[in-house]
PDB file of C-alpha atoms and ligand atoms in Angstrom:
ATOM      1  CA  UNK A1468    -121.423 -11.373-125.130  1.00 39.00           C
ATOM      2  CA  UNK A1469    -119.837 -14.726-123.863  1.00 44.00           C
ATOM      3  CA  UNK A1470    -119.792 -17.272-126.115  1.00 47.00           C
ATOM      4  CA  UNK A1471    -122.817 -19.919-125.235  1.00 47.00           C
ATOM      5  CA  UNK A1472    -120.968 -23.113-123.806  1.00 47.00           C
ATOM      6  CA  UNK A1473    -122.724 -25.600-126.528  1.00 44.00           C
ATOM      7  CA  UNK A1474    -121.975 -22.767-129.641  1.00 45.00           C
ATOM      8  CA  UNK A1475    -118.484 -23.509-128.376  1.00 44.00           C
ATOM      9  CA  UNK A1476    -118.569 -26.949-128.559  1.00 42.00           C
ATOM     10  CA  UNK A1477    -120.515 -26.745-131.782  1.00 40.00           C
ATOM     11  CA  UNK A1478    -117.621 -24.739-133.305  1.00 39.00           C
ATOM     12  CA  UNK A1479    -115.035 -26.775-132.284  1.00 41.00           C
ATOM     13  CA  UNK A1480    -116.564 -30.177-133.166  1.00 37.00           C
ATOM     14  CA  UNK A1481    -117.296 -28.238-136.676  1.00 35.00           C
ATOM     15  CA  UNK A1482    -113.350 -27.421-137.049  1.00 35.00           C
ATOM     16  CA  UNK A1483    -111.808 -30.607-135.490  1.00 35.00           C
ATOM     17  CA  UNK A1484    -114.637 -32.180-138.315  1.00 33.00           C
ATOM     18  CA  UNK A1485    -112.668 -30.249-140.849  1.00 32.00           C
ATOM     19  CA  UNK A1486    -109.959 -31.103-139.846  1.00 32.00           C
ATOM     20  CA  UNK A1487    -109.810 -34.389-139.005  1.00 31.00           C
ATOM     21  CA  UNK A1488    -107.246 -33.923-136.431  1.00 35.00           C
ATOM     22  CA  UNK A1489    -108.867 -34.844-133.511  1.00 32.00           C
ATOM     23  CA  UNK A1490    -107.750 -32.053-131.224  1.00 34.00           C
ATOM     24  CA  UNK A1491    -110.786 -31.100-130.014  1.00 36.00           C
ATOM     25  CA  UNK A1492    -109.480 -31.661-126.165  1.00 38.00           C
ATOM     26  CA  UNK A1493    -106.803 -29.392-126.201  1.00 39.00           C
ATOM     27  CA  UNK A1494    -108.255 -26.699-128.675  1.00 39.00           C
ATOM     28  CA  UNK A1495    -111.348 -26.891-125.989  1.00 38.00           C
ATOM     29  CA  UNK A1496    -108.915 -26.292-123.086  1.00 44.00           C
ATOM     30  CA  UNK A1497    -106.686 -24.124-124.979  1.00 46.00           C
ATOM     31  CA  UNK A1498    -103.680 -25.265-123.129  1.00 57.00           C
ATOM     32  CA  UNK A1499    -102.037 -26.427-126.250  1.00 68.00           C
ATOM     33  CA  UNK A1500    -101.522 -22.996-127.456  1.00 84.00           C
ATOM     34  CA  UNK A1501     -97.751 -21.629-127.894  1.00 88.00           C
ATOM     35  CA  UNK A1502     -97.481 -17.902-126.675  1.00 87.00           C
ATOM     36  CA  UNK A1503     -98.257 -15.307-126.374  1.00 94.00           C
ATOM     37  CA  UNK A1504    -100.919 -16.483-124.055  1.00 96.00           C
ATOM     38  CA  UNK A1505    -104.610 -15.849-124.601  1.00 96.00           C
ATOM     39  CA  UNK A1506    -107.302 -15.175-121.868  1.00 97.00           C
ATOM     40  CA  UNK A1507    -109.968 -17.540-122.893  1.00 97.00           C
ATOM     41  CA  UNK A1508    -113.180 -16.111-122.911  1.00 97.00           C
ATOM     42  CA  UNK A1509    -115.780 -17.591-120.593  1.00 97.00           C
ATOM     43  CA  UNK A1510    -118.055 -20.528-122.349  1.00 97.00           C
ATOM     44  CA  UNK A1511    -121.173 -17.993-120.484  1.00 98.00           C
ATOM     45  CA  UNK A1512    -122.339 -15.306-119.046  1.00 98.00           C
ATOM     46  CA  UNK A1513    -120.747 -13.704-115.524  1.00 98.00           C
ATOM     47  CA  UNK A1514    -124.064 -14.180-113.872  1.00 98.00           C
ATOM     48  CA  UNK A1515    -124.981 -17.696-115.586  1.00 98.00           C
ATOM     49  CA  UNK A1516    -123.600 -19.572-112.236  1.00 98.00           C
ATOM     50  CA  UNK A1517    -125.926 -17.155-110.100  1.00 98.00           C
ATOM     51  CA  UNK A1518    -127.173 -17.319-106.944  1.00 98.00           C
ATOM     52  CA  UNK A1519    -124.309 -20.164-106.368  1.00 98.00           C
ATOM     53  CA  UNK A1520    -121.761 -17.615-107.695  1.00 98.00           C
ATOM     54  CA  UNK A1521    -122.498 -14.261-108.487  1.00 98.00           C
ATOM     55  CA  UNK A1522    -121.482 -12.114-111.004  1.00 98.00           C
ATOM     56  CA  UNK A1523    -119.122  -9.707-109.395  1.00 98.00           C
ATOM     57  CA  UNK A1524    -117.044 -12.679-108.351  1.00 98.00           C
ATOM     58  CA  UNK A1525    -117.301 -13.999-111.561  1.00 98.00           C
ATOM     59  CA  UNK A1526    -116.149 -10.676-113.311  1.00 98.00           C
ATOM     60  CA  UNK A1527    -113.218 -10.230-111.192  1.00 98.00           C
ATOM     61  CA  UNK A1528    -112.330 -13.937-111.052  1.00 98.00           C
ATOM     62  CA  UNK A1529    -112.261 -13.793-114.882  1.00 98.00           C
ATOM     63  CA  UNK A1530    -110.945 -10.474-116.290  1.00 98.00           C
ATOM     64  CA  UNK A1531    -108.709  -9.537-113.211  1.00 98.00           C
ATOM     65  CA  UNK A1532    -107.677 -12.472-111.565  1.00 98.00           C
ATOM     66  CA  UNK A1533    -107.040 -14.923-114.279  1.00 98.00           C
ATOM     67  CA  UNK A1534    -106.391 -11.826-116.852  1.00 98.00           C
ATOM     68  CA  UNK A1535    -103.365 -11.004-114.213  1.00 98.00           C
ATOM     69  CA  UNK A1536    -101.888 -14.525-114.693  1.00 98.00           C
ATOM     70  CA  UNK A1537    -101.997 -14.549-118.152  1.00 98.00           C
ATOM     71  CA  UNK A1538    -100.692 -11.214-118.561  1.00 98.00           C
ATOM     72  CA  UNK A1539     -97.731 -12.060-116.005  1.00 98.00           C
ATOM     73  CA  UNK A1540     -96.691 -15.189-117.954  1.00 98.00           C
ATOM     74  CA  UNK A1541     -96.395 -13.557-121.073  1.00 97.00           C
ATOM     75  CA  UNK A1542     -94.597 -10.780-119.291  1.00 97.00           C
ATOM     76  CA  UNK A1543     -92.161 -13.462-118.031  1.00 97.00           C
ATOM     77  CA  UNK A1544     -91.220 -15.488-120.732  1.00 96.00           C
ATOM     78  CA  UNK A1545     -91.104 -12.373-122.768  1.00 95.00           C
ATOM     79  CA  UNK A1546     -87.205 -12.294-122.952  1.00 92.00           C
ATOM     80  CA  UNK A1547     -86.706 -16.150-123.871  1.00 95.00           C
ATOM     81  CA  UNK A1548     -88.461 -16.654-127.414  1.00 91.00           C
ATOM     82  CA  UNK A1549     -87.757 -19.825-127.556  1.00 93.00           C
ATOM     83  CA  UNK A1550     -90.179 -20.601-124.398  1.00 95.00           C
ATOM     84  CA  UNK A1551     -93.139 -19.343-125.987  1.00 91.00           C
ATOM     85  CA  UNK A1552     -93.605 -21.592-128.778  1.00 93.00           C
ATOM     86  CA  UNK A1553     -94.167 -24.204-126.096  1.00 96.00           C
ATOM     87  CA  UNK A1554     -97.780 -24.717-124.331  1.00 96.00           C
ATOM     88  CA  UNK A1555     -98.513 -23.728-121.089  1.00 97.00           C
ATOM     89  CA  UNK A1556     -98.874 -27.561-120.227  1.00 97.00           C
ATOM     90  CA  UNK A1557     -95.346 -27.762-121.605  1.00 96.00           C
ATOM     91  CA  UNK A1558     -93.751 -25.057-119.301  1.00 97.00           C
ATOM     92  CA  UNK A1559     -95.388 -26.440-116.169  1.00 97.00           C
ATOM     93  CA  UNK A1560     -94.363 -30.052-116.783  1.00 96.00           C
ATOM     94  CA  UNK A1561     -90.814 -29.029-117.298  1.00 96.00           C
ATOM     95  CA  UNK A1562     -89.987 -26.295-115.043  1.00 97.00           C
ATOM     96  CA  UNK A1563     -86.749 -27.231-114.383  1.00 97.00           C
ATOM     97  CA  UNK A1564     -85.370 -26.401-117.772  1.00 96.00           C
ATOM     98  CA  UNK A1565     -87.215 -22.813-117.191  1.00 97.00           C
ATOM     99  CA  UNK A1566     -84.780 -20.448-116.909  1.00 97.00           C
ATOM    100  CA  UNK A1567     -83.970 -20.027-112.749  1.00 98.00           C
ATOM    101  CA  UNK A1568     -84.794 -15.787-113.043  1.00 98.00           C
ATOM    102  CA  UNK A1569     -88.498 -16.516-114.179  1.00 98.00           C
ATOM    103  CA  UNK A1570     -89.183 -19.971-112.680  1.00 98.00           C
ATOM    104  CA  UNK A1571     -91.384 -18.891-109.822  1.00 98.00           C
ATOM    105  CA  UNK A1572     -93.388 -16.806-111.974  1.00 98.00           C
ATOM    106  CA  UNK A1573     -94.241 -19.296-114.659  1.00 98.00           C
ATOM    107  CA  UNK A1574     -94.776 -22.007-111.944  1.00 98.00           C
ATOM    108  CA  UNK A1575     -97.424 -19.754-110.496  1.00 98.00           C
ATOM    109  CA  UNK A1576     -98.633 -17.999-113.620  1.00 98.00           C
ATOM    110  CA  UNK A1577     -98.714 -20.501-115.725  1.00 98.00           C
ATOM    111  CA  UNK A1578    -100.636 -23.138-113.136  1.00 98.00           C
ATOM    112  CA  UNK A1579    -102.798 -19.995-112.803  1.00 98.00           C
ATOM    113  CA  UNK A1580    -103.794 -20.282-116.360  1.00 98.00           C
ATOM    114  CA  UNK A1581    -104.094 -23.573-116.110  1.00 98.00           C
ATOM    115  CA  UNK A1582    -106.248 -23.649-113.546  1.00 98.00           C
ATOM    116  CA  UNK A1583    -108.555 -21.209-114.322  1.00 98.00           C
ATOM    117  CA  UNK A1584    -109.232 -22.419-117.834  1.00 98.00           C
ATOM    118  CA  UNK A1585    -109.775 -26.134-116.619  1.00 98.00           C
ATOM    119  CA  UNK A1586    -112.136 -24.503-113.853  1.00 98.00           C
ATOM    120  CA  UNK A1587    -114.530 -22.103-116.328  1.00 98.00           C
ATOM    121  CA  UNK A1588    -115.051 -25.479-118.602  1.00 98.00           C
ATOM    122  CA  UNK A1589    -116.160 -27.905-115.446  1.00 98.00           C
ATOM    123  CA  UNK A1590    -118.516 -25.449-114.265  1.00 98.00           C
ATOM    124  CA  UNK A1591    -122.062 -24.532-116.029  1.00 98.00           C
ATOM    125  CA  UNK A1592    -125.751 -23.096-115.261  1.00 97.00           C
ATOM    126  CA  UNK A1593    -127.129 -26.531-116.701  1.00 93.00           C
ATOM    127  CA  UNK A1594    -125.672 -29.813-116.911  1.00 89.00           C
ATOM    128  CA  UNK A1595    -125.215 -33.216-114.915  1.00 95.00           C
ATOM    129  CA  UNK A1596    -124.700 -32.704-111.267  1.00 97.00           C
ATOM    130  CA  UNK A1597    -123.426 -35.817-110.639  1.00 97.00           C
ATOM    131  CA  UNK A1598    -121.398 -38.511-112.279  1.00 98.00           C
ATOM    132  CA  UNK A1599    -122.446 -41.465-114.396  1.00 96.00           C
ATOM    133  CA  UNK A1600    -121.035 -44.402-116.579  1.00 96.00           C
ATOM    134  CA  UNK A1601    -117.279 -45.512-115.641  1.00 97.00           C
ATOM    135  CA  UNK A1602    -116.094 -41.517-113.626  1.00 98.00           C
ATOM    136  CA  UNK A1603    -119.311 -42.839-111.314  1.00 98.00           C
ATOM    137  CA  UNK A1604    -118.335 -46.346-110.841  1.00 98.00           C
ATOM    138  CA  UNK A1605    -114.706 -45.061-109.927  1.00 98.00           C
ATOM    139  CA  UNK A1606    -115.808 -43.079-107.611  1.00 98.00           C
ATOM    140  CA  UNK A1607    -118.094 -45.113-105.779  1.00 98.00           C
ATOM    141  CA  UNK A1608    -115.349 -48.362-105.896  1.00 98.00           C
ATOM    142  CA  UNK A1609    -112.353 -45.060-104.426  1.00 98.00           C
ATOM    143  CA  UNK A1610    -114.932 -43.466-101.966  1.00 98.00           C
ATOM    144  CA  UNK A1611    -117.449 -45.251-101.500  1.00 98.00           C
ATOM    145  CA  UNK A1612    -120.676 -43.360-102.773  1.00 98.00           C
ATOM    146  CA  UNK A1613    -120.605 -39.791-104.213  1.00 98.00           C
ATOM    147  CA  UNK A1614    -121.558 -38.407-101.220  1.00 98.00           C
ATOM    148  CA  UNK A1615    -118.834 -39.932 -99.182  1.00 98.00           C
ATOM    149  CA  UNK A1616    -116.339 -38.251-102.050  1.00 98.00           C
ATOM    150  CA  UNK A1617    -118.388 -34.646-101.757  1.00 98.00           C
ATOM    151  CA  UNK A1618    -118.157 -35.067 -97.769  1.00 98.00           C
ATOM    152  CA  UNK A1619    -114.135 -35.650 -98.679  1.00 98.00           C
ATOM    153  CA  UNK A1620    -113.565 -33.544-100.679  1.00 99.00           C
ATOM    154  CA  UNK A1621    -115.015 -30.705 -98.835  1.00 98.00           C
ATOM    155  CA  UNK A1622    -113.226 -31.699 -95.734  1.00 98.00           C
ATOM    156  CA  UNK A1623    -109.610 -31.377 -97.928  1.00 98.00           C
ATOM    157  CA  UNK A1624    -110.674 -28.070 -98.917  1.00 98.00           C
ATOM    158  CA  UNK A1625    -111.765 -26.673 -95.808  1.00 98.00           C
ATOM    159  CA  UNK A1626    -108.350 -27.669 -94.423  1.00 98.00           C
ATOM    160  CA  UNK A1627    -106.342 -25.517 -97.316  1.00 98.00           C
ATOM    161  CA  UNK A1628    -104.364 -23.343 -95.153  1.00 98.00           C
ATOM    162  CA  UNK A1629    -104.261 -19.861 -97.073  1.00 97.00           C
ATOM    163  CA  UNK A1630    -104.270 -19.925-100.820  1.00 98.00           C
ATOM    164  CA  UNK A1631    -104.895 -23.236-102.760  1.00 98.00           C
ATOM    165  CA  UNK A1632    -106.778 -26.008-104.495  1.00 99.00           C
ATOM    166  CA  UNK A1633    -108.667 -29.035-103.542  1.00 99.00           C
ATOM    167  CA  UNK A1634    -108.675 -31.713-106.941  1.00 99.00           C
ATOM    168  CA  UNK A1635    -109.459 -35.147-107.685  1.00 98.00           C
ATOM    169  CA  UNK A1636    -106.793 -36.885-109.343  1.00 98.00           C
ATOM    170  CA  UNK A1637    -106.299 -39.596-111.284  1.00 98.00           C
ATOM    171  CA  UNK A1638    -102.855 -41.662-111.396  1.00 98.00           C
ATOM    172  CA  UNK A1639    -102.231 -42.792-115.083  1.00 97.00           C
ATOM    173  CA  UNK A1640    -100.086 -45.648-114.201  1.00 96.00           C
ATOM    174  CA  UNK A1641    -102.750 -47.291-111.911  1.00 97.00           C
ATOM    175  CA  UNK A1642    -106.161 -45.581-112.662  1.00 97.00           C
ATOM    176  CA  UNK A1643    -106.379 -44.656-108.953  1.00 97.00           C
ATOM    177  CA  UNK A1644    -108.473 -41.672-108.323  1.00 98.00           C
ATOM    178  CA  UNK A1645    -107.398 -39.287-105.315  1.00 98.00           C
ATOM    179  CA  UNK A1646    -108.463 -36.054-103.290  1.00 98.00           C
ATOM    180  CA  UNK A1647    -105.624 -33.804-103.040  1.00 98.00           C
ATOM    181  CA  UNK A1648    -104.786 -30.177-101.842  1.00 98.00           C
ATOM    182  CA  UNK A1649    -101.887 -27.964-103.710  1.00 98.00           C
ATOM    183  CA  UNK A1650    -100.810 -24.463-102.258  1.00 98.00           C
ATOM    184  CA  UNK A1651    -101.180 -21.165-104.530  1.00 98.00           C
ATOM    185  CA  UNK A1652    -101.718 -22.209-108.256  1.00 98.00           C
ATOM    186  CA  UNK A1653     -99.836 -25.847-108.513  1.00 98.00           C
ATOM    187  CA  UNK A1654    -101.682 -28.174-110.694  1.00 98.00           C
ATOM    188  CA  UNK A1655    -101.262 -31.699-109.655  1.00 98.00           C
ATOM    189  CA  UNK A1656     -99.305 -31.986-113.054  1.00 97.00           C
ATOM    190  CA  UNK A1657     -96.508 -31.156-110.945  1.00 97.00           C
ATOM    191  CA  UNK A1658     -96.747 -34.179-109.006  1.00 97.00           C
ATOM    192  CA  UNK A1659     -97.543 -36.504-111.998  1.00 97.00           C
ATOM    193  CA  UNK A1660    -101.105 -36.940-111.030  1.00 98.00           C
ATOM    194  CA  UNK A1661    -103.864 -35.601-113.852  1.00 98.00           C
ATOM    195  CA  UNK A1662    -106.178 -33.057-112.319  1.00 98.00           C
ATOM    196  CA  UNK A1663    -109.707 -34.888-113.458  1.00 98.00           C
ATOM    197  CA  UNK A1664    -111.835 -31.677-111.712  1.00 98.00           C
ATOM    198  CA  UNK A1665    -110.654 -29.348-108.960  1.00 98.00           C
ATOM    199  CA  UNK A1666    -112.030 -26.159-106.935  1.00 99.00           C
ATOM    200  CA  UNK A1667    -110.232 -22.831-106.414  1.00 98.00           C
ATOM    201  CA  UNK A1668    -109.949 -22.082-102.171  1.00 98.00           C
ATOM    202  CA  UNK A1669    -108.110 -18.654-102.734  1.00 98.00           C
ATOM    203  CA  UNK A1670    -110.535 -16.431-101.016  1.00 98.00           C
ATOM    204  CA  UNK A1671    -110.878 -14.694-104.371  1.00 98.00           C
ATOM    205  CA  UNK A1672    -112.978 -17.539-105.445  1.00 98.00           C
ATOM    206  CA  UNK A1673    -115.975 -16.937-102.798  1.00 98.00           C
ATOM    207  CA  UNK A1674    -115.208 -13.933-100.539  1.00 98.00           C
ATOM    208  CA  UNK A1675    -117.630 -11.518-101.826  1.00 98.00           C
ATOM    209  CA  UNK A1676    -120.571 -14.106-101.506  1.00 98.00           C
ATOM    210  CA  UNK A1677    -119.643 -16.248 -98.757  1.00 98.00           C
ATOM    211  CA  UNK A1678    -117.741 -13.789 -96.546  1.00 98.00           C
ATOM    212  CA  UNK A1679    -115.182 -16.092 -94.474  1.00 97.00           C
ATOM    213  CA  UNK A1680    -117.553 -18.824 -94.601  1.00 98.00           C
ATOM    214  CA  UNK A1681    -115.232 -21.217 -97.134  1.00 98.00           C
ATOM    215  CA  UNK A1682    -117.635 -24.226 -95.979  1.00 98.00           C
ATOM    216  CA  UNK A1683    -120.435 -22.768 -97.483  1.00 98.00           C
ATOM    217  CA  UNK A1684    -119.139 -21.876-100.610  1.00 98.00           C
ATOM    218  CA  UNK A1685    -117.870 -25.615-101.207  1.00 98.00           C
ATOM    219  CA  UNK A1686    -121.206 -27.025-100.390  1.00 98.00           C
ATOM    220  CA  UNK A1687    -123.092 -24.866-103.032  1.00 98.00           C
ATOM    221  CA  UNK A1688    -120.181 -24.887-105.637  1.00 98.00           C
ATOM    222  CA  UNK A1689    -121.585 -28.619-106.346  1.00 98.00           C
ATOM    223  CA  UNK A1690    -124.250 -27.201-107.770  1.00 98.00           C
ATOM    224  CA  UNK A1691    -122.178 -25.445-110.972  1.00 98.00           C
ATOM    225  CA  UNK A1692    -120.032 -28.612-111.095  1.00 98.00           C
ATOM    226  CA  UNK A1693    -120.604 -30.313-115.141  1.00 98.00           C
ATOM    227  CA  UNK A1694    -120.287 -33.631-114.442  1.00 98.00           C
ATOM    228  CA  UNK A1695    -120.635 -34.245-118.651  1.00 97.00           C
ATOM    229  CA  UNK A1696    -117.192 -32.240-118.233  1.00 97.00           C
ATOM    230  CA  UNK A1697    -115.466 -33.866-115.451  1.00 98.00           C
ATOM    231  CA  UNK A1698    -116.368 -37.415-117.804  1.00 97.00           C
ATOM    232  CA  UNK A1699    -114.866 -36.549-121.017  1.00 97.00           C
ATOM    233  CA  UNK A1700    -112.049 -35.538-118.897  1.00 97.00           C
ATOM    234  CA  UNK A1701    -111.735 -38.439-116.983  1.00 98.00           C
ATOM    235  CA  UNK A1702    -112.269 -40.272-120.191  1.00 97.00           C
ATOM    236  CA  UNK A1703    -110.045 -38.292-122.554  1.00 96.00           C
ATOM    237  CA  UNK A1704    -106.571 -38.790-119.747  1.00 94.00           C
TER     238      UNK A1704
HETATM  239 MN1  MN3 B2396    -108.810 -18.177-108.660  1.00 88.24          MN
END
């Protein structure tokens, strides 16, 4: 059985409690992790996002598709010990010290991961479907309304040619909050911009439900979107 989304909060508020180290971010993203690399399990059930996802989507998304990347980047840095006692964050943010043989890989397997994880936790069969408190009023002052940054949004990731992802971003530096596309499985780490909440294009993501229709699938995928997630993210960065 999945583990319920709330049990998992409730166990890692009890631990970070414990121990007073207050990780509970990254130990709720498991990104921090050193290798090997763990599939995390999903915080529900494959057919808790149902009818806007379905299960069989789900199941493959999950245990083959993000299962694959995980496998592959502990496949890949495999031969360089040293790598894995970084995070996956780590490796991405500093691919050019990543040995030029396994580069590729780790950039795409490793944003894989990263991708996938962040996009299981911002997604849930209950929960706020929009925003509220300071991740609304940011929002409405980048985009005008939320509607104007759905309508945006969807428009960016209709226009994904092939594989990618459609995020809103926030710039540290300035607090300005973005739409933008990456191709295959770059985060928007990559280009120094923190992914606050993004949606997987890759045909993977909605084919079996939505056919070809990608438009359709980005209109309904709003209504799995946690908005309590996307805040403490937008909150924690
Ligand atoms: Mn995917």
């Amino acid at each position: 059985m999945a583990l319920n989304r709330r049990h998992f909060v409730q166990i890692l508020s009890i631990t970070v409690g414990a121990s007073g180290l207050g990780i509970l971010p990254d130990l709720a993203w498991a990104q921090n992790a050193t290798g090997p690399y763990d599939l995390p399990a999903l915080p529900y059930s494959y057919d808790a996002l149902e009818p806007y996802i379905d299960r069989e989507t789900m199941q493959f998304h999950h245990d083959k598709h993000h299962a694959a990347y995980v496998n592959n980047l502990n496949a890949a840095v495999k031969k360089y010990p040293d790598l894995q006692s970084k995070s996956v964050t780590e490796l991405i943010l500093n691919l050019d010290k990543i040995p030029a043989d396994i580069r590729t890989t780790v950039r795409n397997n490793g944003g894989g991961d990263l991708n996938h994880t962040m996009f299981w936790q911002i997604m849930s069969p209950e929960g706020k479907r929009e925003p509220s408190g300071e991740l609304a009023k940011a929002i409405g002052a980048k985009f005008g309304s939320f509607e104007e940054f759905k309508n945006a949004f969807n428009q960016a990731g209709l226009k994904v040619f092939g594989s990618g992802w459609v995020w809103l971003v926030l710039d540290k530096k300035s607090g300005n909050l973005d739409i933008m596309t990456t191709a295959n499985q770059d985060n928007p780490l990559l280009s120094g911009l923190y992914p606050v909440m993004g949606n997987d294009v890759w045909e993977h993501a909605y084919y079996l439900k939505y056919r070809n229709v990608r438009a359709e699938y980005l209109k309904q995928w709003w209504n799995v979107v946690d908005w309590d997630e996307v805040s403490r993210r937008y909150l924690q960065a």
